[in-house]
mmCIF file of C-alpha atoms in Angstrom:
data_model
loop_
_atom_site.group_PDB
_atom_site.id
_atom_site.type_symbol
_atom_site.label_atom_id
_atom_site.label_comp_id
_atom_site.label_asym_id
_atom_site.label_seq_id
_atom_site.Cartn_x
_atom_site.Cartn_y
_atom_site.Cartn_z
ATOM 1 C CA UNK A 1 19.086 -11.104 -1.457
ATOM 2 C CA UNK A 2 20.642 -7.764 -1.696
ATOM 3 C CA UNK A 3 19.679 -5.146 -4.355
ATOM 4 C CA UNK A 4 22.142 -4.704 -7.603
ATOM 5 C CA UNK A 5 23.021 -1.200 -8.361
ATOM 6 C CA UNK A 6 22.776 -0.702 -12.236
ATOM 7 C CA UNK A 7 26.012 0.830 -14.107
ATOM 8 C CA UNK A 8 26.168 4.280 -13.168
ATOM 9 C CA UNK A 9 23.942 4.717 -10.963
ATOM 10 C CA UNK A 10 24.570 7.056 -8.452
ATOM 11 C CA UNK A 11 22.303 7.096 -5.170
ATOM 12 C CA UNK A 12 22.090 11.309 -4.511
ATOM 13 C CA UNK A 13 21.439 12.034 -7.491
ATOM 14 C CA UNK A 14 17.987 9.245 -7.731
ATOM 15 C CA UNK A 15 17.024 10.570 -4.381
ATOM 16 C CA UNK A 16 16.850 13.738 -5.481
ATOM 17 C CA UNK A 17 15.077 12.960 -8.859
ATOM 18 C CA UNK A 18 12.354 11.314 -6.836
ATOM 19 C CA UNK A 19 12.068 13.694 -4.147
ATOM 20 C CA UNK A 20 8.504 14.429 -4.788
ATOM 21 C CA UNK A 21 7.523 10.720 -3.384
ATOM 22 C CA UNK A 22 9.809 10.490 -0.862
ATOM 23 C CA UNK A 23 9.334 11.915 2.417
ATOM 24 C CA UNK A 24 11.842 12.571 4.742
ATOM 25 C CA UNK A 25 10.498 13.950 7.957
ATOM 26 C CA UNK A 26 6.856 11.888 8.023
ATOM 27 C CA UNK A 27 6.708 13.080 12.112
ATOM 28 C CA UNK A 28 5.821 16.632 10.224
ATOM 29 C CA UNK A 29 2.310 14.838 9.027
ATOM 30 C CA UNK A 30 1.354 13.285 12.028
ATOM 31 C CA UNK A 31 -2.428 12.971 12.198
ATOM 32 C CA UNK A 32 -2.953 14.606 8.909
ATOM 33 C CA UNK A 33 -1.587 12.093 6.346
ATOM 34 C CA UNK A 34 -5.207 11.172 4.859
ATOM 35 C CA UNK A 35 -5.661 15.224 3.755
ATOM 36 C CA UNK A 36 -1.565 16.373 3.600
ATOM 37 C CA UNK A 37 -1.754 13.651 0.620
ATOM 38 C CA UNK A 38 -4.946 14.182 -1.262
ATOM 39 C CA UNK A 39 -4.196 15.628 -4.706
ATOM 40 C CA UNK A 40 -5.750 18.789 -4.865
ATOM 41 C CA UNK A 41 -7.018 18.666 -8.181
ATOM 42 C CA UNK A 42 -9.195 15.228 -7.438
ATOM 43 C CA UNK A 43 -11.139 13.082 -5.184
ATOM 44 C CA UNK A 44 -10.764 10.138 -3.571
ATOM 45 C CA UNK A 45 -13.510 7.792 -3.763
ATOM 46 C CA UNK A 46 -14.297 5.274 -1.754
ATOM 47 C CA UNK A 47 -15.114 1.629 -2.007
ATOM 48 C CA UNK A 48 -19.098 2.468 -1.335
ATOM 49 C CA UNK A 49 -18.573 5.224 -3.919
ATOM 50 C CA UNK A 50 -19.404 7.870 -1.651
ATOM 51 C CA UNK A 51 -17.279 11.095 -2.286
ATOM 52 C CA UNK A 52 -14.931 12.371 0.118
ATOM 53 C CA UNK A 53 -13.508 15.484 -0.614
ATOM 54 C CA UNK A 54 -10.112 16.560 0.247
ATOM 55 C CA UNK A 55 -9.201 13.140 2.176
ATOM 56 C CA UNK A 56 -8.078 9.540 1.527
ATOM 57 C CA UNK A 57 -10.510 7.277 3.281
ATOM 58 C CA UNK A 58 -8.089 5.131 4.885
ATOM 59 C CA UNK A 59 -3.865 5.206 5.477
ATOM 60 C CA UNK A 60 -2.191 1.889 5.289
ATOM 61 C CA UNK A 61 1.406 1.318 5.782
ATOM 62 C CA UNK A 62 3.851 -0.993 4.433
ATOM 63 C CA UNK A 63 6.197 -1.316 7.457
ATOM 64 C CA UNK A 64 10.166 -1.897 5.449
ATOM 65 C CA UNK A 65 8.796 -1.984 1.966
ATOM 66 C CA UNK A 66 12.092 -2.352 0.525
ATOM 67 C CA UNK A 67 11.817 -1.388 -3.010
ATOM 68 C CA UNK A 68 8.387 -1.137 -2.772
ATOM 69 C CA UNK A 69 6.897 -3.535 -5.377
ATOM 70 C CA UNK A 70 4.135 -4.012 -3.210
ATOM 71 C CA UNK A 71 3.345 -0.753 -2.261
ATOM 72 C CA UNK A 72 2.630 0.488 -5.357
ATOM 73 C CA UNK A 73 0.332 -2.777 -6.948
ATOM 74 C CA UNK A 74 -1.614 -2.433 -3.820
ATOM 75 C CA UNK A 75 -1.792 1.691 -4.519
ATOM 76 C CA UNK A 76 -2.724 0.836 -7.702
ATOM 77 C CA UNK A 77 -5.532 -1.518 -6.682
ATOM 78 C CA UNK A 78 -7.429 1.104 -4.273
ATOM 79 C CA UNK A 79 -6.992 4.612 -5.442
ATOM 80 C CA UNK A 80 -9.207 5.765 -2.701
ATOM 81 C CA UNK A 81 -6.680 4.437 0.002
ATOM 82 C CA UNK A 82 -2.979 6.445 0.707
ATOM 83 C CA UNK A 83 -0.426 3.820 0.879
ATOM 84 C CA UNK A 84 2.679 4.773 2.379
ATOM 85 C CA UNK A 85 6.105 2.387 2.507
ATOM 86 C CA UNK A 86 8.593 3.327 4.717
ATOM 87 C CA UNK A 87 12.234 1.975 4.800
ATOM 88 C CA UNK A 88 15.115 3.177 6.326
ATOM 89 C CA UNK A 89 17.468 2.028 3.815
ATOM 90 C CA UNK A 90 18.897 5.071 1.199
ATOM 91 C CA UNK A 91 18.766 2.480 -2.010
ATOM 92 C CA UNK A 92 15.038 0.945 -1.543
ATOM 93 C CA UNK A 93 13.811 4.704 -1.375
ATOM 94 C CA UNK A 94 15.787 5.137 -4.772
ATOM 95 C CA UNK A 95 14.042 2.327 -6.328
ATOM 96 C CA UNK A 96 10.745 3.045 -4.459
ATOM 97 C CA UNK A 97 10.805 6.627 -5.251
ATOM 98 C CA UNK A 98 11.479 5.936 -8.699
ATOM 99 C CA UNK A 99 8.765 3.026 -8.931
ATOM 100 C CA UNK A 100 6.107 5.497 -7.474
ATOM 101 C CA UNK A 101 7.247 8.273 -10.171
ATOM 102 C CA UNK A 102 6.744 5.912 -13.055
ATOM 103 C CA UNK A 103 3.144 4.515 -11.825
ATOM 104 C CA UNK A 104 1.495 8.147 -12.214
ATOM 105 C CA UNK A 105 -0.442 7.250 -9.468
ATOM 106 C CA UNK A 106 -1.548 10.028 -6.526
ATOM 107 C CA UNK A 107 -1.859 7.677 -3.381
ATOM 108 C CA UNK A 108 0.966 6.536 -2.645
ATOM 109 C CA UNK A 109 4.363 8.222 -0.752
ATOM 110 C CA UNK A 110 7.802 6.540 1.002
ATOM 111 C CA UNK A 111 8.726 7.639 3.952
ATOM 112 C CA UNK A 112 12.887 7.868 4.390
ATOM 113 C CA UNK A 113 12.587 6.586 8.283
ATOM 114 C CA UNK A 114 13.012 3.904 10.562
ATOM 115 C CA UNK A 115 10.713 1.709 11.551
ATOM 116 C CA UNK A 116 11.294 1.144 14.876
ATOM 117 C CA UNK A 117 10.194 5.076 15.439
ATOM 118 C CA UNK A 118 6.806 4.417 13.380
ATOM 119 C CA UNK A 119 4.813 5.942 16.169
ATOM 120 C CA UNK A 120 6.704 9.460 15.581
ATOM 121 C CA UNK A 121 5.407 9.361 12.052
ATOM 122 C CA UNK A 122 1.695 9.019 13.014
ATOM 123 C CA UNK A 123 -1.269 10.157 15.414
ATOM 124 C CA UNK A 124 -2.799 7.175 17.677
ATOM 125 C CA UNK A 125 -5.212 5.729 15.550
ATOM 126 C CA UNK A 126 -4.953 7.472 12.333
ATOM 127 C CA UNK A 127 -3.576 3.940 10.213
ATOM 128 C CA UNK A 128 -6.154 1.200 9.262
ATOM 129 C CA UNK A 129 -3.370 -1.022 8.047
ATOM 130 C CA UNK A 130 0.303 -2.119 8.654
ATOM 131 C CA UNK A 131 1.814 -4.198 6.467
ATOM 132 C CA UNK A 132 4.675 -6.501 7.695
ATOM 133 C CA UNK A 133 6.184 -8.216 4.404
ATOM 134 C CA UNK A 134 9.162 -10.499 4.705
ATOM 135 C CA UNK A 135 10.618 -8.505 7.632
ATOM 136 C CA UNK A 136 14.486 -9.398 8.359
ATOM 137 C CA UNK A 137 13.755 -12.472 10.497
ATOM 138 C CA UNK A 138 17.291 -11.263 12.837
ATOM 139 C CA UNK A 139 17.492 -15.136 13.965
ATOM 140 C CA UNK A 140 20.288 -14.589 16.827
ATOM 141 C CA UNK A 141 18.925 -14.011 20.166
ATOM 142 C CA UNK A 142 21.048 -10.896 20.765
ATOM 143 C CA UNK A 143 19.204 -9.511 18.092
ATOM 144 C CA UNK A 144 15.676 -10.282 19.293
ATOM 145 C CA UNK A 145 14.275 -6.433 19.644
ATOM 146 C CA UNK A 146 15.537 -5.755 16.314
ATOM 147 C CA UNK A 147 12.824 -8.291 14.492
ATOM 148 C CA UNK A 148 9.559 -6.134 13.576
ATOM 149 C CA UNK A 149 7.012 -8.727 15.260
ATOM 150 C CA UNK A 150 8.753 -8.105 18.948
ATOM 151 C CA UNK A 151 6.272 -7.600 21.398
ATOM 152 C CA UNK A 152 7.646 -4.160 22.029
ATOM 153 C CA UNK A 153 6.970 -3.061 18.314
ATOM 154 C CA UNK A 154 3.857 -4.814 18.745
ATOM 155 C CA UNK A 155 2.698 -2.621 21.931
ATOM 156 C CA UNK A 156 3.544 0.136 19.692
ATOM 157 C CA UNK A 157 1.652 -0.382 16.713
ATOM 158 C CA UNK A 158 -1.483 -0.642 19.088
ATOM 159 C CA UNK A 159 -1.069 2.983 19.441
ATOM 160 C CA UNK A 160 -1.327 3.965 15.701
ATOM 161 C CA UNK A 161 -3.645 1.437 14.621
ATOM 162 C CA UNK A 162 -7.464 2.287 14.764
ATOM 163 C CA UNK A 163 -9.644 0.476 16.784
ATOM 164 C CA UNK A 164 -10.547 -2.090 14.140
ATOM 165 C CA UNK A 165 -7.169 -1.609 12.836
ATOM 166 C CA UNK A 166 -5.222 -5.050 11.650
ATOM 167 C CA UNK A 167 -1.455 -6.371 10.991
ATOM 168 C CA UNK A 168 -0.576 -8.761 8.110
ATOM 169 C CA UNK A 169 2.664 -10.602 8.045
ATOM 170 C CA UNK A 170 3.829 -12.576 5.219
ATOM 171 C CA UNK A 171 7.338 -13.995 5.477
ATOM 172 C CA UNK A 172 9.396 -17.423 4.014
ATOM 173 C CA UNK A 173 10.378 -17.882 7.596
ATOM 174 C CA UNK A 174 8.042 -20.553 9.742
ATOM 175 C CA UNK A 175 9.956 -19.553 12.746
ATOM 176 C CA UNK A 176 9.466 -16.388 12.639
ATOM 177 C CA UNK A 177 5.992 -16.859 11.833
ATOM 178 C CA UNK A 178 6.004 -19.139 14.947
ATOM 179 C CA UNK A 179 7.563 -16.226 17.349
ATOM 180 C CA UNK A 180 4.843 -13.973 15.983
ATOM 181 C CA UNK A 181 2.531 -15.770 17.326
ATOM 182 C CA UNK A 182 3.630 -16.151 20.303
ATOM 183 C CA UNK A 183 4.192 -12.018 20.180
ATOM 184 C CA UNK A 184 0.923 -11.052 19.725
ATOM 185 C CA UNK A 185 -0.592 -13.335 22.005
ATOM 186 C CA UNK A 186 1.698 -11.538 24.562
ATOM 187 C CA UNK A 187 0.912 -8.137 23.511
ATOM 188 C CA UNK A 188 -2.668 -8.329 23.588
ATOM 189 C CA UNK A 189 -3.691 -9.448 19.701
ATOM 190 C CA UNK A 190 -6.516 -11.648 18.385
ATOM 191 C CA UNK A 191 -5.472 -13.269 15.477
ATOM 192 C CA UNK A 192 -7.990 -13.138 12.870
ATOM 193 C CA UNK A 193 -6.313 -15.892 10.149
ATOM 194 C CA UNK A 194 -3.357 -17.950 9.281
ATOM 195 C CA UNK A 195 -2.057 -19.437 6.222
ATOM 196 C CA UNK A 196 1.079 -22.046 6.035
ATOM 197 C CA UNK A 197 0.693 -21.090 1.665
ATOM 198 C CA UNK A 198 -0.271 -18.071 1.478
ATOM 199 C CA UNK A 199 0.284 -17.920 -2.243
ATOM 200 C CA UNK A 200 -1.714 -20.616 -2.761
ATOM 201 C CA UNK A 201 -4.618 -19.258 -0.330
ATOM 202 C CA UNK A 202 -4.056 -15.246 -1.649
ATOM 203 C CA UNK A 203 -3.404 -15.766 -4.918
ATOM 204 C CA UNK A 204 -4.905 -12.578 -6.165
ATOM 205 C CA UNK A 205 -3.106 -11.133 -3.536
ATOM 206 C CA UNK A 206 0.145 -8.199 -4.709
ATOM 207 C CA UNK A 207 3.576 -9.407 -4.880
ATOM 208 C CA UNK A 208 6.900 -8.439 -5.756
ATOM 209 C CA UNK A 209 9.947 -9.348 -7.502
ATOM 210 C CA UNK A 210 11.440 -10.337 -3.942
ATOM 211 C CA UNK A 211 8.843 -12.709 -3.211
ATOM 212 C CA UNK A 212 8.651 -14.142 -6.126
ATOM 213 C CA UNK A 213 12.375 -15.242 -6.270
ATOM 214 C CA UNK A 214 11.665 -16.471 -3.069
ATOM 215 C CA UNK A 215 8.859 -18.549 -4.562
ATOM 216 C CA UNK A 216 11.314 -19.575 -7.381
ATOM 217 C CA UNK A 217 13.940 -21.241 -4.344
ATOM 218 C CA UNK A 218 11.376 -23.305 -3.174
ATOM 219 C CA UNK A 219 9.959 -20.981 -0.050
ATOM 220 C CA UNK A 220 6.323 -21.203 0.886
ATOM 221 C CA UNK A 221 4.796 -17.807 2.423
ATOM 222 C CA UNK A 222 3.072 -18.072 5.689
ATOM 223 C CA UNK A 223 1.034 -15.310 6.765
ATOM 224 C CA UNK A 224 -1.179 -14.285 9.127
ATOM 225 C CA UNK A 225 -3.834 -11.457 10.327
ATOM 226 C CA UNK A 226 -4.475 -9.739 13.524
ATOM 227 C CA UNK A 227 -5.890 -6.830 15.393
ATOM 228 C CA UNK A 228 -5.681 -5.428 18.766
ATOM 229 C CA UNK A 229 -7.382 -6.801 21.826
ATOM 230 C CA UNK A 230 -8.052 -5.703 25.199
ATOM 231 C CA UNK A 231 -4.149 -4.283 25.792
ATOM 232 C CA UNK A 232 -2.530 -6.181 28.786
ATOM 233 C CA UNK A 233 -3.214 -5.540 32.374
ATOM 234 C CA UNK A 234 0.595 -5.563 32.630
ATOM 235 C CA UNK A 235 3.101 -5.451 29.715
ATOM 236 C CA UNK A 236 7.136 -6.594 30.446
ATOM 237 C CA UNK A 237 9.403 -7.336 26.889
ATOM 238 C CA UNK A 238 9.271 -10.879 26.299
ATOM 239 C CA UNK A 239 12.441 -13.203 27.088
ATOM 240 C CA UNK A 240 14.786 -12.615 23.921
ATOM 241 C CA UNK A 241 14.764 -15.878 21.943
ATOM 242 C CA UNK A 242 16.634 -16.656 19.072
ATOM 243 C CA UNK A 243 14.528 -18.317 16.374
ATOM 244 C CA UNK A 244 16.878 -22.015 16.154
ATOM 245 C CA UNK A 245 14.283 -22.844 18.675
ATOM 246 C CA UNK A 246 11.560 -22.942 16.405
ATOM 247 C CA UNK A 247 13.591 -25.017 13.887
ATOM 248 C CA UNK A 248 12.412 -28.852 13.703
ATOM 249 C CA UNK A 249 14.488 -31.235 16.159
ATOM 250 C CA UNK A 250 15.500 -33.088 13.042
ATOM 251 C CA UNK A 251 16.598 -30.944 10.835
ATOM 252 C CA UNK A 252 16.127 -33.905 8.045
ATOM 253 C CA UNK A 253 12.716 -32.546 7.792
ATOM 254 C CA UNK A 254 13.518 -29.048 6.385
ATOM 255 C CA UNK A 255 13.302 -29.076 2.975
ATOM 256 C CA UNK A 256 13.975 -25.320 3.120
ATOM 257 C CA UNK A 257 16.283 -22.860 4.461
ATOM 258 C CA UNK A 258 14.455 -19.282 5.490
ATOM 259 C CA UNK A 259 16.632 -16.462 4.685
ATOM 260 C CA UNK A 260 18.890 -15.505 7.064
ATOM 261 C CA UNK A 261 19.304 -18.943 8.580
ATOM 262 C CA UNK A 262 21.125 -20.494 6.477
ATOM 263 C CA UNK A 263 24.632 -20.939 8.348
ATOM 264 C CA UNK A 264 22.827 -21.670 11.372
ATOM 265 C CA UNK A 265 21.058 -24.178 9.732
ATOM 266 C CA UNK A 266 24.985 -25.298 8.186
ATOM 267 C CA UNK A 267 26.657 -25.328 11.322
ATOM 268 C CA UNK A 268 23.907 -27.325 13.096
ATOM 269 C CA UNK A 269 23.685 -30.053 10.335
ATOM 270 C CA UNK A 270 27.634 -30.240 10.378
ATOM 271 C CA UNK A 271 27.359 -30.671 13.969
ATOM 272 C CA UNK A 272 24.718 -33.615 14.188
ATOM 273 C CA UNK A 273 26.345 -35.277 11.037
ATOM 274 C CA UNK A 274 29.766 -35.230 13.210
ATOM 275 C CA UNK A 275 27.861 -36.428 16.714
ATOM 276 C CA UNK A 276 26.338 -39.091 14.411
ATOM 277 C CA UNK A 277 30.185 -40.154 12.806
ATOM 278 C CA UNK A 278 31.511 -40.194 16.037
ATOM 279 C CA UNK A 279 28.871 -42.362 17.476
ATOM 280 C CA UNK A 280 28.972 -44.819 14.925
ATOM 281 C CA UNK A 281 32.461 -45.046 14.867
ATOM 282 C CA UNK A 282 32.462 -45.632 18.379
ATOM 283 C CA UNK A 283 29.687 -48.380 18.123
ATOM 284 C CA UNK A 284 31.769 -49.945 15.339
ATOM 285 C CA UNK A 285 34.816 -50.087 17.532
ATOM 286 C CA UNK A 286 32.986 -51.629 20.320
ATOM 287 C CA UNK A 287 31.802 -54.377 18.161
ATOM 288 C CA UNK A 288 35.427 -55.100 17.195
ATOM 289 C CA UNK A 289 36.016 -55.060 20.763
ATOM 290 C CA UNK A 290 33.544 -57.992 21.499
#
């Protein structure tokens, strides 16, 4: 689902409107994000209501927030937690930034970066959170170190997450929630709780307009929870995999399509429906035979 630009609208001049929540050199902040974003004329307080002065209590990050929906409903929710999104892509900052302008609220920021250099944007330890919701799945193999659940991204979250630090996926995609598993398990994670419907599971939990059109389509979520373990004695990348292995062997039983996979999941029913022609033809013609 790509994002519709309205009549008019013209991309500079939105980033520069919205400047003020949109950060475009987060490495600057590095282990200071918690005080560089306090508002100076308040306090954030806590969930024990204990004052803190001059410093969120905990930084959370929502890891390619897109438009940032989500970001800002869970902002919204705990005012004495800094939520940043970051998203390398100019048009979901627009949107974010301008989402984030309208909410009034003081804890939350977008960072203008990539994701795969998150650990230049923070100190080891300093997040509490990361956020992984609806990643791009990438499904082709060639395109393995590219999906945000890699075991190399993994291994590098470990640095920025605090000790008790966890990652939440949610995503349409059951094998991508599959790999993930697999991931984590390979880059040292203890996974803390899955869900095959997470909307019916969470359902107090924030959304946005992406998921729900997902929802609409017929996708469930499936999420999941984890935090670091003991880090491997040895870490090597994992074997690049493309995710058609985690697809059902009969893909009769898929009564949805993730995202993404679609004219994988095309070609390979157009394939099996021609196998399954030919064969029967063939079976016919030996029956004429006899």
């Amino acid at each position: 689902m790509h994002a519709r630009t309205p009549k008019h609208f013209v991309l500079e001049e939105r980033l520069e409107r919205y400047a003020d929540y949109i950060e475009p050199a987060p490495q600057d902040y590095a282990g200071r994000w918690a005080e560089a974003c306090h508002p100076l004329s308040g306090t954030a307080i806590p969930a024990d209501g204990a004052e803190q002065p001059g410093r969120f209590r905990e930084v959370r990050l929502d890891l390619g927030c897109g438009k940032g929906a989500f970001t800002v409903e869970a902002a919204r929710r705990e005012p004495g937690v800094l939520f940043l999104g970051m998203d390398g892509e100019p048009l979901c900052m627009a949107y974010a930034g301008g989402l984030a302008a309208k909410s009034g609220l003081e804890n939350v920021v977008f960072l203008a970066w990539d994701g795969h250099r998150v650990t230049e944007a923070f100190a080891p330890g300093e997040l509490s959170r990361i956020y992984l919701n609806f990643p791009t799945p990438f499904p082709r193999k060639r395109q393995a170190r590219l999906r945000l659940t890699d075991a190399t991204c993994l291994m590098d979250y470990r640095r920025i997450l605090a000790p008790q630090g966890t990652l939440r996926l949610k995503t349409d995609s059951r094998p991508l929630y599959l790999f993930t598993l697999e991931e984590l398990a390979a880059a040292g994670y203890k996974v803390l709780w899955t869900s095959e419907d997470a909307r019916a599971d969470f359902p107090d939990d924030p959304t946005s307009g992406y998921e729900e059109r997902l929802a609409a389509n017929g996708a469930k979520v499936f999420a999941l929870e984890a935090t670091p373990g003991p880090a491997p004695a040895s870490f090597s990348p994992t074997p690049q995999r493309g995710l058609v292995e985690y697809l059902p062997q009969d893909l009769a039983d898929l009564d949805y399509v993730p995202l993404g996979m679609e004219a994988t999941v095309w070609n390979m029913r157009n394939r099996e429906a021609k196998l399954w022609a030919k064969g029967h033809k063939g079976s016919s013609s030996a029956q004429n035979a006899d």
